[in-house]
Short mmCIF file of C-alpha atoms in Angstrom, two decimals:
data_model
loop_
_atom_site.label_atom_id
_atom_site.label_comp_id
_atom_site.label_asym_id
_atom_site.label_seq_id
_atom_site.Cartn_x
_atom_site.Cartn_y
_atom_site.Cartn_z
CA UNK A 1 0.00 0.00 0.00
CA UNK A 2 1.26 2.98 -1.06
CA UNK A 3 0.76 6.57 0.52
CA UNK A 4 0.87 10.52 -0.69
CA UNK A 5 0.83 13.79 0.80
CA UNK A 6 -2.43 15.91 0.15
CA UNK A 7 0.04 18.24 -1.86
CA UNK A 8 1.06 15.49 -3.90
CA UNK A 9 -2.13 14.15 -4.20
CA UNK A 10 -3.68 17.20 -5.59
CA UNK A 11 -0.66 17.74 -8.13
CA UNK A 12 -1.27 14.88 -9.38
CA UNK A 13 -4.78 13.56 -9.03
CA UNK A 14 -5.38 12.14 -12.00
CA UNK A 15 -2.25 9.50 -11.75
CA UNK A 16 -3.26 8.56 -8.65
CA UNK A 17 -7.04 7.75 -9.41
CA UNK A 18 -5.33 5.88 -12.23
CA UNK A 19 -3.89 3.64 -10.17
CA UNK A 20 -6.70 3.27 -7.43
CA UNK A 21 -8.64 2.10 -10.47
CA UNK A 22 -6.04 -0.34 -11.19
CA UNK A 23 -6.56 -1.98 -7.93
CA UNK A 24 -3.95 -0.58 -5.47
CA UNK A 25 -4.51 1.25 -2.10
CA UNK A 26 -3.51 4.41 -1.23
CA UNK A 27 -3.26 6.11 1.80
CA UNK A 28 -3.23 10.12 2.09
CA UNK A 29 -1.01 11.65 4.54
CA UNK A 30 -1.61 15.16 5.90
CA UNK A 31 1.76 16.04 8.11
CA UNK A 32 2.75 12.96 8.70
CA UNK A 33 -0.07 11.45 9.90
CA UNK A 34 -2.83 9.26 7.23
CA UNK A 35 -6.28 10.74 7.28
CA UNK A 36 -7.70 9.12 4.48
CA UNK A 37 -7.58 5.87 2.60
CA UNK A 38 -8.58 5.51 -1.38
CA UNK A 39 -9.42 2.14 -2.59
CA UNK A 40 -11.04 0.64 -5.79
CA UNK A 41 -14.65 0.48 -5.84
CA UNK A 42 -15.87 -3.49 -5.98
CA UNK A 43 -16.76 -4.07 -9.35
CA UNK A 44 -20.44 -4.68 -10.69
CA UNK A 45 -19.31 -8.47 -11.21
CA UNK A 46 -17.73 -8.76 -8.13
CA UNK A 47 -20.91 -7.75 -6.20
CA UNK A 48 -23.51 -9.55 -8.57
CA UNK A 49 -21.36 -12.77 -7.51
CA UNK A 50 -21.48 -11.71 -3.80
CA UNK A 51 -24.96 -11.70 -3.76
CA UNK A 52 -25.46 -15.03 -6.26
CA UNK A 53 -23.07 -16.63 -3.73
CA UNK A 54 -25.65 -15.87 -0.67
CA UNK A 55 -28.20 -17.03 -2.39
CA UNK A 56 -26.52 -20.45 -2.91
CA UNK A 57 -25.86 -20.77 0.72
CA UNK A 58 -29.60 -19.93 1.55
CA UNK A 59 -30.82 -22.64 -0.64
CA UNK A 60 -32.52 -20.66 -2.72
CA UNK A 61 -31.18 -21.07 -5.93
CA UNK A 62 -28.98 -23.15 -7.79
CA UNK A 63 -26.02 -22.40 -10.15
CA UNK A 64 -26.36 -23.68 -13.63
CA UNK A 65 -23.53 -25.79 -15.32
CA UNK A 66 -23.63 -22.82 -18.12
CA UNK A 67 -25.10 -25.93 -21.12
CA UNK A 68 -28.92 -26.67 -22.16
CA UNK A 69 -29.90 -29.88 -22.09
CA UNK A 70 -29.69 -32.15 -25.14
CA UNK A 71 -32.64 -31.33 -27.17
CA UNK A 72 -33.35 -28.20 -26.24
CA UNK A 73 -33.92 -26.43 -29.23
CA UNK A 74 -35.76 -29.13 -30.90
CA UNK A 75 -38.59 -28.91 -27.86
CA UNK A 76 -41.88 -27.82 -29.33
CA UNK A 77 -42.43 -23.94 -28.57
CA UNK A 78 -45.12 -23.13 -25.55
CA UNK A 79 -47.79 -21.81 -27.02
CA UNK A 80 -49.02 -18.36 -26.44
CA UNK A 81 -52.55 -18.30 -28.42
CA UNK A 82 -53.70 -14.77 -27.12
CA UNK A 83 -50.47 -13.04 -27.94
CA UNK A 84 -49.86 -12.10 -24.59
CA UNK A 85 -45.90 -12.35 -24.34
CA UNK A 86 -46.06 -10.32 -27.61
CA UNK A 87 -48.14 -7.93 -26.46
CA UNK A 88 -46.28 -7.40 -23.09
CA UNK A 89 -42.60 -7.15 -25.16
CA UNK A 90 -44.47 -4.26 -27.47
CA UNK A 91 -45.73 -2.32 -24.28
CA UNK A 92 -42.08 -2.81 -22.73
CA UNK A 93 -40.45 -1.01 -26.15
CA UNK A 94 -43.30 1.36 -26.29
CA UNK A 95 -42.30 2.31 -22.82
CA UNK A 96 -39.01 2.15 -23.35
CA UNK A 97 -37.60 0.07 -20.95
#
């Protein structure tokens, strides 16, 4: 872990966010003394499989193995005779989501 001055630090703020977004730590020092810490925010990823990984260990869902079953795409098509599903993607675009 690295560590700066607050002069340094505003000289050359842009280097130093470069490499807190790169992953390393960096501690600010005002006189001596560290009164702050910058680290790298988690990524998305990182937190999506945080919270995937709870879920797991609650037992309330289960990880796929990534592959569809042998088959799949030859399984006949549910059918949706009043349109429904089509009707709910238009309103979706029309909305804009």
């Amino acid at each position: 872990m690295k560590s700066t001055q607050v002069s340094e630090l505003k000289a050359t703020l842009s280097q130093c966010l470069a490499k807190v977004k790169a992953g390393e730590e960096l501690i600010v020092m005002e006189r001596g003394r560290p009164i702050a810490k910058l680290v790298p925010m988690p990524r998305q990823r990182d937190t999506e499989t945080a919270q995937l990984a709870d879920l797991v260990r609650a037992g309330l869902v289960r990880r796929g193995s990534g592959k569809l079953p042998v088959g799949f795409w030859k399984l006949p098509r549910p059918k949706d005779r009043k349109g429904r599903a089509l009707q709910a993607l238009l309103t979706d675009r029309a909305e804009g989501r």
